[in-house]
Coordinates of C-alpha atoms in Angstrom, one line a residue:
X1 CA 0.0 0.0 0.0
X2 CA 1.1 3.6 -0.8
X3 CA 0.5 6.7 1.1
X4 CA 0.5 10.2 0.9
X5 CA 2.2 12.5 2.6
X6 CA -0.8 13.9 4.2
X7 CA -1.7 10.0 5.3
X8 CA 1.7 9.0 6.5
X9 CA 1.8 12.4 8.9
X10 CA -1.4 11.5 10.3
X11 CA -0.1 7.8 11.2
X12 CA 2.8 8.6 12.2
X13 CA 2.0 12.2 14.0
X14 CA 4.3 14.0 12.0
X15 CA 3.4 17.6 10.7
X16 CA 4.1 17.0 6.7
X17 CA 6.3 19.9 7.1
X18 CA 8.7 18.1 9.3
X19 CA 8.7 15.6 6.5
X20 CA 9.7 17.9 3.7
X21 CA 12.1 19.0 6.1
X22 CA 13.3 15.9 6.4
X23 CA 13.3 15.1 3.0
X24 CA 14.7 18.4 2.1
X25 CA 18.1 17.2 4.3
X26 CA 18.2 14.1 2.7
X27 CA 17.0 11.7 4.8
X28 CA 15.1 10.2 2.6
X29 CA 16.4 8.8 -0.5
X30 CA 14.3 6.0 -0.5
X31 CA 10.9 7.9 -0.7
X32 CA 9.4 7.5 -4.1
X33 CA 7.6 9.9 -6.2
X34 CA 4.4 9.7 -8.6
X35 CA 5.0 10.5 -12.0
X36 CA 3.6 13.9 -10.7
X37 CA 6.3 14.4 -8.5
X38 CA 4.4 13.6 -5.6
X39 CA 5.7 12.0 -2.7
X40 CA 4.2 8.1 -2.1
X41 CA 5.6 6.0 0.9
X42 CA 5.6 2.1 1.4
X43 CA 4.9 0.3 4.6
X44 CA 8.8 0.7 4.6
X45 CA 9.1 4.1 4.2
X46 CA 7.0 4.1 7.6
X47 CA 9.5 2.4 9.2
X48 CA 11.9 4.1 8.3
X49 CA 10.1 7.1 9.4
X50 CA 9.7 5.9 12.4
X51 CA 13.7 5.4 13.1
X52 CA 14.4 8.6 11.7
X53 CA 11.8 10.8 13.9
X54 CA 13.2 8.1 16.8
X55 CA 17.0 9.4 16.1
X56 CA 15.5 13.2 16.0
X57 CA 14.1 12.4 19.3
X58 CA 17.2 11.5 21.3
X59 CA 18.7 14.7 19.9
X60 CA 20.6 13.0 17.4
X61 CA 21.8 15.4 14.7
X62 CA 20.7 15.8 11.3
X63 CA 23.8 15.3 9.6
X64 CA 24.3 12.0 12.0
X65 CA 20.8 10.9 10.6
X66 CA 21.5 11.4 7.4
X67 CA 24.9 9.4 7.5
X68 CA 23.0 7.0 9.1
X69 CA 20.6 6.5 6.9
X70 CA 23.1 6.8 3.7
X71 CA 24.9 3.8 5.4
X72 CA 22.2 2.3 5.8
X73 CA 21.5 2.5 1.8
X74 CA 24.9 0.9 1.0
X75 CA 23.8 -2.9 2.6
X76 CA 25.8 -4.8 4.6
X77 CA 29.1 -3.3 4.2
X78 CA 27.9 -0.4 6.9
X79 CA 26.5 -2.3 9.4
X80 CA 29.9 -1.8 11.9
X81 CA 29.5 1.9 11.2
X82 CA 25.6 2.1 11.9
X83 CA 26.4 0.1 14.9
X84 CA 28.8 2.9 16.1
X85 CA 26.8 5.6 15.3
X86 CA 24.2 3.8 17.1
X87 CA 26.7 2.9 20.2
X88 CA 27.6 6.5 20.1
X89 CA 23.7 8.0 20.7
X90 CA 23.5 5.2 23.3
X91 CA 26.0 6.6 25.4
X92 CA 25.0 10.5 25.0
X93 CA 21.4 9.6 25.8
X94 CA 22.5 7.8 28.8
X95 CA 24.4 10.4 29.9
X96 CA 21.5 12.8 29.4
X97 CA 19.8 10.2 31.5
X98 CA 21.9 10.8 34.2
X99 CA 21.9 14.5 33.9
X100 CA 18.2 14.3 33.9
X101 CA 18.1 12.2 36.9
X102 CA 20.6 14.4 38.7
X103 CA 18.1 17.4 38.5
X104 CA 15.1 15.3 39.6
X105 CA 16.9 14.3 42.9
X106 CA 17.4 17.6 43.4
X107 CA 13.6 18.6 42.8
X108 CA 12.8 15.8 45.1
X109 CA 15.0 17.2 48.1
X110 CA 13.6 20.3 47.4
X111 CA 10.1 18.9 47.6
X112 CA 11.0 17.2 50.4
X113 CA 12.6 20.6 52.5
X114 CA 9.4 22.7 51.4
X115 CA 6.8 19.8 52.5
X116 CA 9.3 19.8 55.6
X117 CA 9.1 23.6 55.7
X118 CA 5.5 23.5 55.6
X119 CA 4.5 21.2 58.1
X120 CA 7.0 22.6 61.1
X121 CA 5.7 26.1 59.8
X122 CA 8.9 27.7 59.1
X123 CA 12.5 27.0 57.1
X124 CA 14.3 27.6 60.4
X125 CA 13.5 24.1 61.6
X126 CA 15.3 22.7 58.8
X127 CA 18.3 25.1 59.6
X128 CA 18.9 23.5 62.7
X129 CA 18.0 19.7 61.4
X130 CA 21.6 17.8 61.4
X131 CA 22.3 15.2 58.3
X132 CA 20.9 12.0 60.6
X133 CA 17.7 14.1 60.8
X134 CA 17.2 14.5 56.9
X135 CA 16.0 11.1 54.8
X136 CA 19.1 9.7 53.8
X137 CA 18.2 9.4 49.7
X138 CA 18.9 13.2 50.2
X139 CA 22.1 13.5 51.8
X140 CA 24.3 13.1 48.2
X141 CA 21.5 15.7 47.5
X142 CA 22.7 17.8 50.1
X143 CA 26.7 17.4 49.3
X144 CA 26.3 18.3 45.4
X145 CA 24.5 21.8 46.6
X146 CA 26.9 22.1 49.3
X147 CA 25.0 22.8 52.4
X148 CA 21.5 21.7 53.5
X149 CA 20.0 25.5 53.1
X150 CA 17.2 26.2 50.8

């Protein structure tokens, strides 16, 4: 089956300018077009689509897509460099993982003093609080800001 632009955006959730777009950086060679130059994609094109907007999502770069995808193109021979390239947005994304997971702890210590704050009444209660008195999930919390203040 064959699909429009217009279809494939509203399968897939893509605006069909985010599809020219892509199309316009090359990241899709394999799309075809009517003999009216109008874009038709397979089921294929879907998924490849789908691996494309994936990549975008991790904040994978353009150009990386695109030399992913061009490897991809080329068969076999590129499957060690797709690999890497893949290997390579593993790692960044897990490091963006941490990062991300850094920042909630901190939101959740801060959740934690402000509940804390609430229910004494005051922040001067916390002021006074030594580390055995705060939850210990927060006390590596409490080192990376350097002091238990609010």
């Amino acid at each position: 089956m064959l699909y429009t632009i217009g279809e494939v955006a509203g399968i897939l959730n893509i605006a069909p300018s985010t599809i020219r777009y892509y199309d316009k950086e090359g990241l899709l060679p394999f799309v075809e077009r009517s003999a009216g130059g109008i874009r038709v994609f397979s089921e294929s094109d879907l998924g490849w689509l789908k691996t494309i907007s994936c990549l975008k999502s991790t904040g994978m770069p353009v150009k990386s897509i695109r030399n992913y995808v061009e490897s991809a193109m080329k068969g076999d021979e590129t499957i060690e460099e797709r690999l890497e390239i893949i290997y390579e947005q593993r790692e960044r994304l897990l490091e963006q993982m941490k990062e991300l997971q850094r920042t909630l702890d901190i939101v959740e210590y801060k959740c934690w003093y402000y509940e804390t704050a609430r229910k004494e009444g005051t922040e001067e209660a916390l002021k006074v609080m030594t580390l055995a008195d705060i939850p210990e999930k927060y006390h590596a919390v409490i080192e990376h800001l350097h002091g238990k203040s609010g």
